[in-house]
């Protein structure tokens, strides 16, 4: 540079295009990541469906007010001829099990509109970060020469089990095995066994073989992986996963500690805000650590008889509880009446939320001492990040292995112990026993050395989680390096 000439302008911020699977449990963490990227100097665009753009309007408005370069784009969905109703633009809008596979297959049709959208951008994005369940982004990225990372939403423990299972032909072995046969997952740093009912993969159900092949292929051809976890929680599995993948793995979590504004990221708008005030006021009345929070994520739906068993289990536990029942589950008059009667019987110590709870606000309230969860990874990590131990009751996909991590490796969970294979929507055959729930809740919330040790460990992980996300912490610094590695130098 000649003496006296002005310094070169700083390089333009990198532009990340993020493509979540269109399901709340996948959108929430990727929107958190997009917000973090924008807050840390990058530009972020979340590509989803029009319904989700509408649901996320509050986040967009908030970002605009704060001057953050965060925007949302909706691609047309569902495609003509899919047979899906027009409003079926998110997994929580899928009516029943019969729509589940058509919904997943219709998502592949987004490749065309996505290709057109990315081609319309000038300059081209610096990087595409797409959900591992959205492999249709891979062809677009490679044809345009854009680097692509895949976002793997579950625990790294699950991710490593999955890749080991695929590499060692375990999925085929399990498919041909008897129902009760247990198989050891090869190559894991700790012993892990799986069965046909608790397989080490998301797409392990009949009819999903093509989706699995596409997802695995897109993972192999990506430039790296982004995970919602942190190194103090899963160091040995992160190391194993990076080695197995042969690509960089960026642990950036817990993403929920990004100051998410829950009122605008939920889909229920005003209802959630009204509910929040009543919920927080009720929690304020409860003794510290006395309430067990009960919620099963955004997808799984239960039949009335299953809800009644859960309700009886909570009542029989004798503990205070805050239980989220989905709007659709609570819609039937007999369920509404039954829940009202339960609240009357447990007056003062039982609150049933019908719809959507502000989960982070609940988990961070001093009254909450435990969480009965289906082991969706967001819920598990959010609980750990707030130092709250859990009762584990996995329903499907990654949740069985998330349970193993929480109970066997981290020591912060009590299993319900109900063998409940695929329980996504209204599954008649899924067993639920009030006695199992009451026993697990009592063990979690009660006294004694084991319960105290679980609480101590959960608190310790909660502190480590916070440190990971602070300046100088492992996840914070990983995000810094990620942004730097996609910042183009001007020379
Ligand atoms: C899905 C899969 O089911 C799960 O196995 C996978 O690990 C992630 O994607 P989901 O079943 O919705 O997720 O559960 P979870 O991962 O726990 O995500 C639910 C999210 O919704 C959490 O971030 C939770 O905080 C939020 N939530 C849920 C609320 O804010 N309020 C509610 O009432 C319910």
Short mmCIF file of C-alpha atoms and ligand atoms in Angstrom, two decimals:
data_model
loop_
_atom_site.label_atom_id
_atom_site.label_comp_id
_atom_site.label_asym_id
_atom_site.label_seq_id
_atom_site.Cartn_x
_atom_site.Cartn_y
_atom_site.Cartn_z
CA UNK A 1 0.00 0.00 0.00
CA UNK A 2 1.44 3.41 -1.00
CA UNK A 3 2.17 5.83 1.84
CA UNK A 4 -0.81 8.10 2.49
CA UNK A 5 -3.29 5.97 0.52
CA UNK A 6 -6.49 5.11 2.42
CA UNK A 7 -6.72 1.66 4.04
CA UNK A 8 -8.61 -0.92 1.97
CA UNK A 9 -12.32 -1.19 2.80
CA UNK A 10 -13.24 -4.04 5.14
CA UNK A 11 -14.46 -7.18 3.38
CA UNK A 12 -18.24 -7.39 2.99
CA UNK A 13 -19.97 -9.49 5.66
CA UNK A 14 -20.55 -13.09 4.61
CA UNK A 15 -24.09 -14.01 3.64
CA UNK A 16 -25.48 -17.25 5.09
CA UNK A 17 -28.63 -18.79 3.63
CA UNK A 18 -30.22 -21.11 6.19
CA UNK A 19 -32.73 -23.79 5.18
CA UNK A 20 -34.48 -25.53 8.10
CA UNK A 21 -36.72 -28.54 7.73
CA UNK A 22 -40.22 -27.09 8.04
CA UNK A 23 -40.98 -28.38 11.55
CA UNK A 24 -40.92 -26.28 14.74
CA UNK A 25 -38.18 -28.39 16.35
CA UNK A 26 -35.93 -27.73 13.34
CA UNK A 27 -36.94 -24.12 12.59
CA UNK A 28 -36.44 -22.87 16.16
CA UNK A 29 -32.70 -23.69 16.46
CA UNK A 30 -31.86 -22.54 12.92
CA UNK A 31 -33.67 -19.24 13.47
CA UNK A 32 -31.68 -18.89 16.70
CA UNK A 33 -28.51 -19.50 14.68
CA UNK A 34 -29.59 -16.97 12.04
CA UNK A 35 -30.19 -14.39 14.74
CA UNK A 36 -26.76 -15.10 16.26
CA UNK A 37 -25.05 -14.81 12.86
CA UNK A 38 -26.76 -11.48 12.21
CA UNK A 39 -25.89 -10.21 15.69
CA UNK A 40 -22.26 -11.16 15.14
CA UNK A 41 -21.82 -9.20 11.91
CA UNK A 42 -22.87 -11.64 9.18
CA UNK A 43 -25.95 -11.42 6.96
CA UNK A 44 -28.54 -14.20 7.38
CA UNK A 45 -31.52 -15.27 5.27
CA UNK A 46 -33.86 -18.05 6.40
CA UNK A 47 -35.59 -19.85 3.54
CA UNK A 48 -38.85 -21.59 4.45
CA UNK A 49 -42.55 -21.70 3.47
CA UNK A 50 -44.94 -18.70 3.38
CA UNK A 51 -46.81 -19.93 6.48
CA UNK A 52 -43.57 -19.94 8.47
CA UNK A 53 -42.55 -16.51 7.17
CA UNK A 54 -45.86 -15.28 8.53
CA UNK A 55 -45.32 -17.03 11.88
CA UNK A 56 -41.84 -15.52 12.11
CA UNK A 57 -42.98 -11.99 11.30
CA UNK A 58 -42.30 -10.91 14.88
CA UNK A 59 -38.66 -12.06 14.68
CA UNK A 60 -38.20 -10.21 11.38
CA UNK A 61 -39.71 -7.02 12.80
CA UNK A 62 -37.59 -7.24 15.92
CA UNK A 63 -34.43 -7.76 13.84
CA UNK A 64 -35.36 -4.81 11.62
CA UNK A 65 -35.83 -2.57 14.67
CA UNK A 66 -32.39 -3.65 15.97
CA UNK A 67 -30.84 -3.03 12.53
CA UNK A 68 -29.85 -6.70 12.18
CA UNK A 69 -29.39 -8.08 8.64
CA UNK A 70 -31.83 -10.99 9.11
CA UNK A 71 -34.58 -11.74 6.63
CA UNK A 72 -37.07 -14.52 5.81
CA UNK A 73 -38.03 -15.84 2.39
CA UNK A 74 -41.01 -18.13 1.64
CA UNK A 75 -40.88 -20.57 -1.27
CA UNK A 76 -44.22 -21.78 -2.68
CA UNK A 77 -45.42 -24.94 -0.91
CA UNK A 78 -47.08 -27.45 -1.06
CA UNK A 79 -46.51 -28.15 -4.75
CA UNK A 80 -49.44 -28.74 -7.08
CA UNK A 81 -50.37 -32.41 -7.27
CA UNK A 82 -48.97 -33.30 -3.83
CA UNK A 83 -52.47 -33.96 -2.50
CA UNK A 84 -51.66 -31.91 0.61
CA UNK A 85 -54.02 -29.14 1.74
CA UNK A 86 -52.85 -25.59 1.04
CA UNK A 87 -52.11 -24.80 4.70
CA UNK A 88 -49.95 -27.93 5.18
CA UNK A 89 -46.70 -25.95 5.20
CA UNK A 90 -45.20 -27.13 8.49
CA UNK A 91 -45.02 -30.53 10.22
CA UNK A 92 -47.45 -29.34 12.90
CA UNK A 93 -50.09 -28.84 10.18
CA UNK A 94 -49.90 -32.48 9.04
CA UNK A 95 -53.35 -33.91 9.78
CA UNK A 96 -52.42 -37.53 10.59
CA UNK A 97 -49.98 -40.37 9.91
CA UNK A 98 -51.27 -40.80 6.34
CA UNK A 99 -50.02 -37.31 5.40
CA UNK A 100 -46.62 -37.67 6.99
CA UNK A 101 -44.75 -39.38 4.13
CA UNK A 102 -46.45 -37.32 1.36
CA UNK A 103 -45.39 -34.21 3.28
CA UNK A 104 -41.73 -35.31 3.45
CA UNK A 105 -41.69 -36.30 -0.21
CA UNK A 106 -43.34 -33.02 -1.28
CA UNK A 107 -40.53 -31.10 0.45
CA UNK A 108 -38.10 -32.46 -2.18
CA UNK A 109 -40.00 -30.39 -4.76
CA UNK A 110 -38.66 -27.25 -3.11
CA UNK A 111 -35.37 -27.83 -4.96
CA UNK A 112 -36.64 -26.02 -8.10
CA UNK A 113 -37.88 -22.82 -6.41
CA UNK A 114 -34.78 -22.82 -4.18
CA UNK A 115 -32.50 -23.04 -7.21
CA UNK A 116 -34.33 -20.09 -8.84
CA UNK A 117 -34.13 -18.08 -5.60
CA UNK A 118 -30.39 -18.63 -5.09
CA UNK A 119 -29.66 -17.81 -8.76
CA UNK A 120 -31.49 -14.52 -8.30
CA UNK A 121 -29.02 -13.41 -5.60
CA UNK A 122 -26.11 -11.18 -6.54
CA UNK A 123 -23.56 -11.67 -5.21
CA UNK A 124 -24.14 -15.36 -4.54
CA UNK A 125 -24.40 -16.38 -0.85
CA UNK A 126 -21.16 -17.22 0.94
CA UNK A 127 -22.56 -20.43 2.43
CA UNK A 128 -25.75 -22.48 2.58
CA UNK A 129 -26.54 -24.09 5.94
CA UNK A 130 -29.32 -26.60 5.42
CA UNK A 131 -30.97 -29.08 7.73
CA UNK A 132 -29.74 -32.66 7.33
CA UNK A 133 -33.39 -33.51 6.57
CA UNK A 134 -33.40 -31.04 3.65
CA UNK A 135 -30.92 -32.80 1.33
CA UNK A 136 -32.56 -31.28 -1.76
CA UNK A 137 -30.38 -28.19 -1.23
CA UNK A 138 -27.22 -30.17 -2.09
CA UNK A 139 -27.65 -30.14 -5.87
CA UNK A 140 -28.36 -26.40 -5.90
CA UNK A 141 -25.26 -25.62 -3.84
CA UNK A 142 -22.93 -27.83 -5.90
CA UNK A 143 -24.24 -26.65 -9.28
CA UNK A 144 -23.57 -23.03 -8.26
CA UNK A 145 -20.29 -23.75 -6.46
CA UNK A 146 -21.58 -22.48 -3.11
CA UNK A 147 -20.13 -24.08 0.04
CA UNK A 148 -22.71 -26.03 2.04
CA UNK A 149 -22.79 -27.10 5.67
CA UNK A 150 -25.49 -29.36 7.04
CA UNK A 151 -27.22 -28.55 10.31
CA UNK A 152 -27.67 -31.69 12.40
CA UNK A 153 -30.32 -30.85 15.01
CA UNK A 154 -30.09 -33.82 17.44
CA UNK A 155 -27.31 -34.60 19.91
CA UNK A 156 -23.83 -35.39 18.61
CA UNK A 157 -24.18 -38.71 20.44
CA UNK A 158 -27.07 -39.55 18.08
CA UNK A 159 -25.24 -38.18 15.03
CA UNK A 160 -22.25 -40.41 15.76
CA UNK A 161 -24.43 -43.48 16.40
CA UNK A 162 -26.19 -42.84 13.11
CA UNK A 163 -23.06 -42.55 10.99
CA UNK A 164 -21.51 -45.59 12.69
CA UNK A 165 -24.71 -47.59 12.13
CA UNK A 166 -24.75 -46.69 8.44
CA UNK A 167 -21.03 -47.32 7.92
CA UNK A 168 -21.23 -50.74 9.58
CA UNK A 169 -24.48 -51.92 7.97
CA UNK A 170 -26.27 -51.91 11.32
CA UNK A 171 -29.53 -50.50 9.95
CA UNK A 172 -29.98 -53.50 7.63
CA UNK A 173 -29.08 -55.86 10.47
CA UNK A 174 -31.70 -54.31 12.74
CA UNK A 175 -34.35 -54.30 10.03
CA UNK A 176 -33.90 -58.08 9.64
CA UNK A 177 -33.63 -58.71 13.41
CA UNK A 178 -36.25 -59.94 15.85
CA UNK A 179 -38.12 -57.33 17.87
CA UNK A 180 -36.24 -57.92 21.12
CA UNK A 181 -32.75 -58.38 19.67
CA UNK A 182 -30.26 -55.82 20.99
CA UNK A 183 -27.32 -54.73 18.84
CA UNK A 184 -24.22 -52.88 19.93
CA UNK A 185 -23.48 -49.75 17.85
CA UNK A 186 -19.88 -50.24 16.63
CA UNK A 187 -17.25 -47.54 17.02
CA UNK A 188 -18.90 -45.64 19.89
CA UNK A 189 -16.65 -44.41 22.72
CA UNK A 190 -19.23 -45.80 25.21
CA UNK A 191 -21.33 -48.98 24.87
CA UNK A 192 -24.71 -48.25 23.20
CA UNK A 193 -27.28 -50.85 22.20
CA UNK A 194 -30.24 -50.38 19.87
CA UNK A 195 -33.24 -52.44 18.76
CA UNK A 196 -35.66 -52.45 15.84
CA UNK A 197 -38.04 -50.24 17.83
CA UNK A 198 -35.30 -47.81 18.88
CA UNK A 199 -33.21 -47.49 15.71
CA UNK A 200 -30.15 -45.24 15.35
CA UNK A 201 -31.58 -43.07 12.58
CA UNK A 202 -34.41 -40.69 11.82
CA UNK A 203 -35.52 -42.21 8.54
CA UNK A 204 -35.68 -45.82 9.71
CA UNK A 205 -39.37 -46.37 9.19
CA UNK A 206 -40.96 -48.19 6.24
CA UNK A 207 -41.21 -45.96 3.19
CA UNK A 208 -38.41 -43.61 4.24
CA UNK A 209 -35.43 -45.51 2.73
CA UNK A 210 -35.03 -43.06 -0.17
CA UNK A 211 -35.15 -40.08 2.21
CA UNK A 212 -32.44 -41.67 4.34
CA UNK A 213 -30.19 -42.38 1.36
CA UNK A 214 -30.57 -38.80 0.15
CA UNK A 215 -29.91 -37.36 3.61
CA UNK A 216 -26.79 -39.50 4.10
CA UNK A 217 -25.47 -38.63 0.64
CA UNK A 218 -26.00 -34.91 1.28
CA UNK A 219 -24.13 -35.25 4.57
CA UNK A 220 -21.19 -36.98 2.87
CA UNK A 221 -20.91 -34.35 0.15
CA UNK A 222 -21.26 -31.30 2.44
CA UNK A 223 -18.31 -29.12 3.45
CA UNK A 224 -18.95 -29.64 7.15
CA UNK A 225 -21.55 -29.89 9.88
CA UNK A 226 -23.11 -27.50 12.37
CA UNK A 227 -24.37 -28.99 15.64
CA UNK A 228 -26.50 -27.60 18.43
CA UNK A 229 -24.35 -28.78 21.31
CA UNK A 230 -21.21 -27.69 23.18
CA UNK A 231 -17.86 -29.26 23.76
CA UNK A 232 -18.07 -29.55 27.56
CA UNK A 233 -21.21 -31.67 27.08
CA UNK A 234 -20.20 -33.96 24.20
CA UNK A 235 -16.44 -33.62 23.64
CA UNK A 236 -15.76 -37.31 23.00
CA UNK A 237 -18.65 -37.64 20.56
CA UNK A 238 -17.74 -34.44 18.70
CA UNK A 239 -14.22 -35.74 18.25
CA UNK A 240 -15.54 -39.09 16.99
CA UNK A 241 -18.04 -37.44 14.65
CA UNK A 242 -15.47 -35.14 13.07
CA UNK A 243 -13.17 -38.12 12.50
CA UNK A 244 -15.97 -40.26 11.02
CA UNK A 245 -17.20 -37.48 8.78
CA UNK A 246 -13.73 -36.30 7.75
CA UNK A 247 -15.05 -32.71 7.70
CA UNK A 248 -15.09 -29.81 10.15
CA UNK A 249 -17.82 -30.03 12.78
CA UNK A 250 -18.90 -26.74 14.37
CA UNK A 251 -20.48 -27.07 17.84
CA UNK A 252 -22.35 -23.79 18.30
CA UNK A 253 -24.86 -24.43 21.07
CA UNK A 254 -26.90 -24.26 23.13
CA UNK A 255 -28.46 -22.02 20.48
CA UNK A 256 -31.44 -21.35 22.75
CA UNK A 257 -29.12 -19.16 24.87
CA UNK A 258 -29.19 -16.51 22.13
CA UNK A 259 -31.83 -14.39 23.90
CA UNK A 260 -34.63 -15.84 21.82
CA UNK A 261 -37.80 -13.76 21.98
CA UNK A 262 -40.25 -16.59 22.60
CA UNK A 263 -43.34 -14.48 22.08
CA UNK A 264 -42.43 -13.85 18.47
CA UNK A 265 -40.88 -17.21 17.57
CA UNK A 266 -43.89 -19.24 18.63
CA UNK A 267 -46.61 -19.85 16.15
CA UNK A 268 -49.49 -18.90 18.37
CA UNK A 269 -48.97 -15.15 18.55
CA UNK A 270 -51.19 -13.42 21.06
CA UNK A 271 -52.39 -16.61 22.74
CA UNK A 272 -48.83 -17.39 23.77
CA UNK A 273 -48.38 -13.91 25.25
CA UNK A 274 -51.63 -14.09 27.24
CA UNK A 275 -50.77 -17.59 28.40
CA UNK A 276 -47.31 -16.52 29.44
CA UNK A 277 -48.55 -13.98 31.97
CA UNK A 278 -50.88 -16.49 33.63
CA UNK A 279 -48.21 -19.22 33.61
CA UNK A 280 -45.53 -17.01 35.11
CA UNK A 281 -47.96 -15.71 37.77
CA UNK A 282 -48.83 -19.31 38.70
CA UNK A 283 -45.14 -20.30 38.86
CA UNK A 284 -44.42 -17.29 41.08
CA UNK A 285 -46.77 -18.84 43.68
CA UNK A 286 -44.85 -22.14 43.80
CA UNK A 287 -41.93 -23.07 46.06
CA UNK A 288 -38.43 -23.12 44.51
CA UNK A 289 -37.66 -26.35 42.63
CA UNK A 290 -41.09 -27.83 43.39
CA UNK A 291 -42.75 -27.92 39.94
CA UNK A 292 -42.30 -30.55 37.27
CA UNK A 293 -42.82 -29.20 33.74
CA UNK A 294 -44.35 -31.69 31.28
CA UNK A 295 -44.23 -31.18 27.52
CA UNK A 296 -43.68 -33.37 24.47
CA UNK A 297 -42.39 -30.93 21.85
CA UNK A 298 -44.16 -29.71 18.75
CA UNK A 299 -44.92 -32.88 16.76
CA UNK A 300 -46.13 -35.86 18.83
CA UNK A 301 -49.87 -36.02 19.45
CA UNK A 302 -51.65 -38.25 21.95
CA UNK A 303 -55.05 -39.89 22.11
CA UNK A 304 -57.49 -39.06 24.95
CA UNK A 305 -56.83 -42.33 26.78
CA UNK A 306 -53.07 -41.63 26.70
CA UNK A 307 -53.62 -38.10 28.02
CA UNK A 308 -55.76 -39.48 30.85
CA UNK A 309 -52.97 -41.87 31.87
CA UNK A 310 -50.43 -39.03 31.92
CA UNK A 311 -52.81 -36.87 33.96
CA UNK A 312 -53.41 -39.65 36.47
CA UNK A 313 -49.66 -40.26 36.72
CA UNK A 314 -49.00 -36.61 37.52
CA UNK A 315 -51.83 -36.52 40.04
CA UNK A 316 -50.62 -39.73 41.71
CA UNK A 317 -47.05 -38.39 41.97
CA UNK A 318 -48.29 -35.84 44.50
CA UNK A 319 -45.99 -33.21 42.93
CA UNK A 320 -46.84 -29.80 41.50
CA UNK A 321 -46.99 -29.87 37.72
CA UNK A 322 -47.26 -27.61 34.71
CA UNK A 323 -48.44 -29.72 31.77
CA UNK A 324 -48.64 -28.58 28.15
CA UNK A 325 -51.42 -30.27 26.14
CA UNK A 326 -51.52 -29.36 22.46
CA UNK A 327 -54.53 -27.41 21.16
CA UNK A 328 -55.49 -30.25 18.87
CA UNK A 329 -55.20 -32.85 21.67
CA UNK A 330 -57.35 -30.74 23.98
CA UNK A 331 -59.99 -29.95 21.36
CA UNK A 332 -62.37 -32.86 22.08
CA UNK A 333 -65.06 -31.90 24.65
CA UNK A 334 -64.40 -35.03 26.77
CA UNK A 335 -60.69 -34.12 27.02
CA UNK A 336 -61.47 -30.49 27.89
CA UNK A 337 -63.82 -31.57 30.66
CA UNK A 338 -61.39 -34.17 31.97
CA UNK A 339 -58.54 -31.65 32.12
CA UNK A 340 -60.79 -29.13 33.91
CA UNK A 341 -61.69 -31.80 36.46
CA UNK A 342 -58.01 -32.70 36.93
CA UNK A 343 -57.14 -29.06 37.58
CA UNK A 344 -60.00 -28.83 40.08
CA UNK A 345 -58.82 -32.00 41.88
CA UNK A 346 -55.23 -30.77 42.03
CA UNK A 347 -56.18 -27.13 42.71
CA UNK A 348 -53.12 -24.98 43.37
CA UNK A 349 -50.59 -27.65 42.42
CA UNK A 350 -51.61 -28.51 38.86
CA UNK A 351 -51.79 -26.20 35.83
CA UNK A 352 -52.63 -27.42 32.32
CA UNK A 353 -51.57 -25.18 29.43
CA UNK A 354 -53.73 -25.80 26.36
CA UNK A 355 -51.56 -24.89 23.38
CA UNK A 356 -48.01 -23.60 23.50
CA UNK A 357 -45.96 -22.67 26.58
CA UNK A 358 -43.06 -20.20 26.74
CA UNK A 359 -40.68 -23.08 27.39
CA UNK A 360 -37.50 -21.11 28.01
CA UNK A 361 -39.21 -18.77 30.47
CA UNK A 362 -40.67 -21.79 32.25
CA UNK A 363 -37.37 -23.67 32.42
CA UNK A 364 -35.56 -20.62 33.76
CA UNK A 365 -38.14 -20.02 36.51
CA UNK A 366 -36.83 -20.84 40.00
CA UNK A 367 -39.99 -22.88 40.78
CA UNK A 368 -39.21 -25.49 38.11
CA UNK A 369 -37.19 -28.44 39.41
CA UNK A 370 -37.72 -31.06 36.69
CA UNK A 371 -38.97 -31.66 33.15
CA UNK A 372 -40.82 -34.69 31.74
CA UNK A 373 -39.68 -34.66 28.11
CA UNK A 374 -40.02 -36.81 24.99
CA UNK A 375 -36.27 -36.18 24.49
CA UNK A 376 -36.52 -33.97 21.42
CA UNK A 377 -33.01 -32.55 21.41
CA UNK A 378 -34.10 -28.93 21.71
CA UNK A 379 -36.05 -29.68 24.88
CA UNK A 380 -33.23 -31.76 26.36
CA UNK A 381 -30.60 -29.12 25.65
CA UNK A 382 -32.82 -26.27 26.83
CA UNK A 383 -33.37 -28.14 30.10
CA UNK A 384 -29.66 -28.82 30.55
CA UNK A 385 -28.84 -25.20 29.69
CA UNK A 386 -31.09 -24.13 32.56
CA UNK A 387 -29.71 -26.73 34.97
CA UNK A 388 -33.00 -28.71 35.13
CA UNK A 389 -32.83 -32.56 35.32
CA UNK A 390 -35.33 -34.59 33.31
CA UNK A 391 -37.65 -37.57 33.18
CA UNK A 392 -37.05 -39.16 29.79
CA UNK A 393 -39.85 -40.63 27.71
CA UNK A 394 -38.72 -40.93 24.09
CA UNK A 395 -41.37 -41.34 21.38
CA UNK A 396 -39.59 -41.64 18.02
CA UNK A 397 -36.46 -41.05 15.88
CA UNK A 398 -33.38 -39.55 17.62
CA UNK A 399 -35.21 -39.40 20.96
CA UNK A 400 -34.28 -42.95 22.05
CA UNK A 401 -30.58 -42.23 21.74
CA UNK A 402 -30.90 -38.76 23.25
CA UNK A 403 -32.35 -40.60 26.25
CA UNK A 404 -29.31 -42.89 26.47
CA UNK A 405 -27.02 -39.86 26.47
CA UNK A 406 -29.02 -38.08 29.16
CA UNK A 407 -29.47 -41.09 31.45
CA UNK A 408 -26.36 -43.26 30.94
CA UNK A 409 -23.67 -40.75 29.96
CA UNK A 410 -24.61 -37.40 31.50
CA UNK A 411 -26.47 -38.78 34.53
CA UNK A 412 -29.17 -36.10 34.56
CA UNK A 413 -32.26 -38.19 33.70
CA UNK A 414 -34.71 -40.77 35.06
CA UNK A 415 -36.31 -42.99 32.39
CA UNK A 416 -40.07 -43.52 32.44
CA UNK A 417 -39.21 -46.97 31.17
CA UNK A 418 -42.21 -47.38 28.87
CA UNK A 419 -41.29 -49.24 25.70
CA UNK A 420 -42.99 -46.85 23.33
CA UNK A 421 -41.94 -47.37 19.74
CA UNK A 422 -43.15 -44.99 17.03
CA UNK A 423 -45.60 -42.65 18.71
CA UNK A 424 -45.96 -39.67 16.45
CA UNK A 425 -49.65 -39.13 15.86
CA UNK A 426 -52.55 -40.75 17.66
CA UNK A 427 -50.84 -44.12 17.95
CA UNK A 428 -53.36 -46.54 19.45
CA UNK A 429 -50.75 -49.14 20.28
CA UNK A 430 -48.43 -46.84 22.24
CA UNK A 431 -48.54 -47.91 25.87
CA UNK A 432 -48.71 -45.27 28.59
CA UNK A 433 -48.91 -46.29 32.22
CA UNK A 434 -49.77 -43.87 35.00
CA UNK A 435 -47.70 -45.86 37.51
CA UNK A 436 -44.53 -45.48 35.44
CA UNK A 437 -45.00 -41.74 35.17
CA UNK A 438 -45.76 -41.29 38.87
CA UNK A 439 -42.71 -43.38 39.83
CA UNK A 440 -40.31 -41.51 37.53
CA UNK A 441 -41.60 -38.08 38.58
CA UNK A 442 -41.27 -39.01 42.26
CA UNK A 443 -37.71 -40.24 41.71
CA UNK A 444 -36.75 -37.05 39.86
CA UNK A 445 -38.36 -34.57 42.23
CA UNK A 446 -37.75 -36.40 45.50
CA UNK A 447 -34.84 -36.34 47.95
CA UNK A 448 -31.99 -38.84 48.37
CA UNK A 449 -28.44 -39.10 47.14
CA UNK A 450 -29.28 -40.08 43.54
CA UNK A 451 -31.77 -37.26 43.04
CA UNK A 452 -29.38 -34.74 44.59
CA UNK A 453 -26.55 -35.94 42.35
CA UNK A 454 -28.72 -35.53 39.23
CA UNK A 455 -29.60 -32.00 40.30
CA UNK A 456 -25.96 -31.18 40.99
CA UNK A 457 -24.83 -32.46 37.60
CA UNK A 458 -27.63 -30.63 35.78
CA UNK A 459 -26.64 -27.37 37.47
CA UNK A 460 -23.00 -27.89 36.57
CA UNK A 461 -23.85 -28.52 32.90
CA UNK A 462 -26.09 -25.44 32.97
CA UNK A 463 -23.17 -23.29 34.10
CA UNK A 464 -20.88 -24.83 31.46
CA UNK A 465 -23.54 -24.19 28.80
CA UNK A 466 -23.68 -20.51 29.67
CA UNK A 467 -19.90 -20.23 29.62
CA UNK A 468 -19.77 -21.92 26.19
CA UNK A 469 -21.97 -19.17 24.72
CA UNK A 470 -20.17 -16.23 26.37
CA UNK A 471 -17.30 -14.37 24.74
CA UNK A 472 -14.24 -16.63 25.05
CA UNK A 473 -16.43 -19.74 25.44
CA UNK A 474 -16.11 -22.71 23.06
CA UNK A 475 -19.33 -22.19 21.09
CA UNK A 476 -18.84 -18.42 20.90
CA UNK A 477 -15.35 -18.83 19.52
CA UNK A 478 -16.47 -21.55 17.08
CA UNK A 479 -19.04 -19.11 15.67
CA UNK A 480 -16.36 -16.44 15.33
CA UNK A 481 -14.19 -18.86 13.34
CA UNK A 482 -17.13 -20.00 11.21
CA UNK A 483 -17.97 -16.42 10.22
CA UNK A 484 -14.31 -15.63 9.55
CA UNK A 485 -13.87 -18.68 7.36
CA UNK A 486 -16.63 -17.47 5.03
CA UNK A 487 -15.54 -13.83 4.96
CA UNK A 488 -14.11 -13.13 1.49
CA UNK A 489 -10.91 -11.17 1.43
CA UNK A 490 -10.96 -8.48 -1.23
CA UNK A 491 -7.56 -9.24 -2.73
C1 LIG B 1 -38.29 -32.50 16.47
C2 LIG B 1 -38.07 -34.00 16.72
O1 LIG B 1 -39.27 -34.58 17.15
C3 LIG B 1 -36.97 -34.22 17.71
O2 LIG B 1 -36.79 -35.60 17.91
C4 LIG B 1 -35.68 -33.62 17.18
O3 LIG B 1 -34.64 -33.81 18.11
C5 LIG B 1 -35.91 -32.15 16.88
O4 LIG B 1 -37.04 -31.98 16.02
P1 LIG B 1 -39.88 -31.68 18.58
O5 LIG B 1 -40.52 -33.00 18.69
O6 LIG B 1 -40.71 -30.52 18.28
O7 LIG B 1 -38.61 -31.73 17.61
O8 LIG B 1 -39.16 -31.45 20.02
P2 LIG B 1 -37.99 -30.53 20.51
O9 LIG B 1 -36.70 -30.87 19.87
O10 LIG B 1 -38.02 -30.61 21.96
O11 LIG B 1 -38.38 -29.06 20.02
C6 LIG B 1 -39.50 -28.38 20.48
C7 LIG B 1 -39.20 -26.90 20.54
O12 LIG B 1 -40.43 -26.20 20.70
C8 LIG B 1 -38.32 -26.49 21.70
O13 LIG B 1 -37.42 -25.48 21.29
C9 LIG B 1 -39.29 -25.93 22.74
O14 LIG B 1 -38.74 -24.91 23.53
C10 LIG B 1 -40.40 -25.39 21.86
N1 LIG B 1 -41.70 -25.48 22.54
C11 LIG B 1 -42.38 -26.66 22.56
C12 LIG B 1 -42.20 -24.36 23.13
O15 LIG B 1 -41.57 -23.29 23.12
N2 LIG B 1 -43.41 -24.44 23.74
C13 LIG B 1 -44.13 -25.59 23.78
O16 LIG B 1 -45.24 -25.58 24.36
C14 LIG B 1 -43.60 -26.73 23.16
#
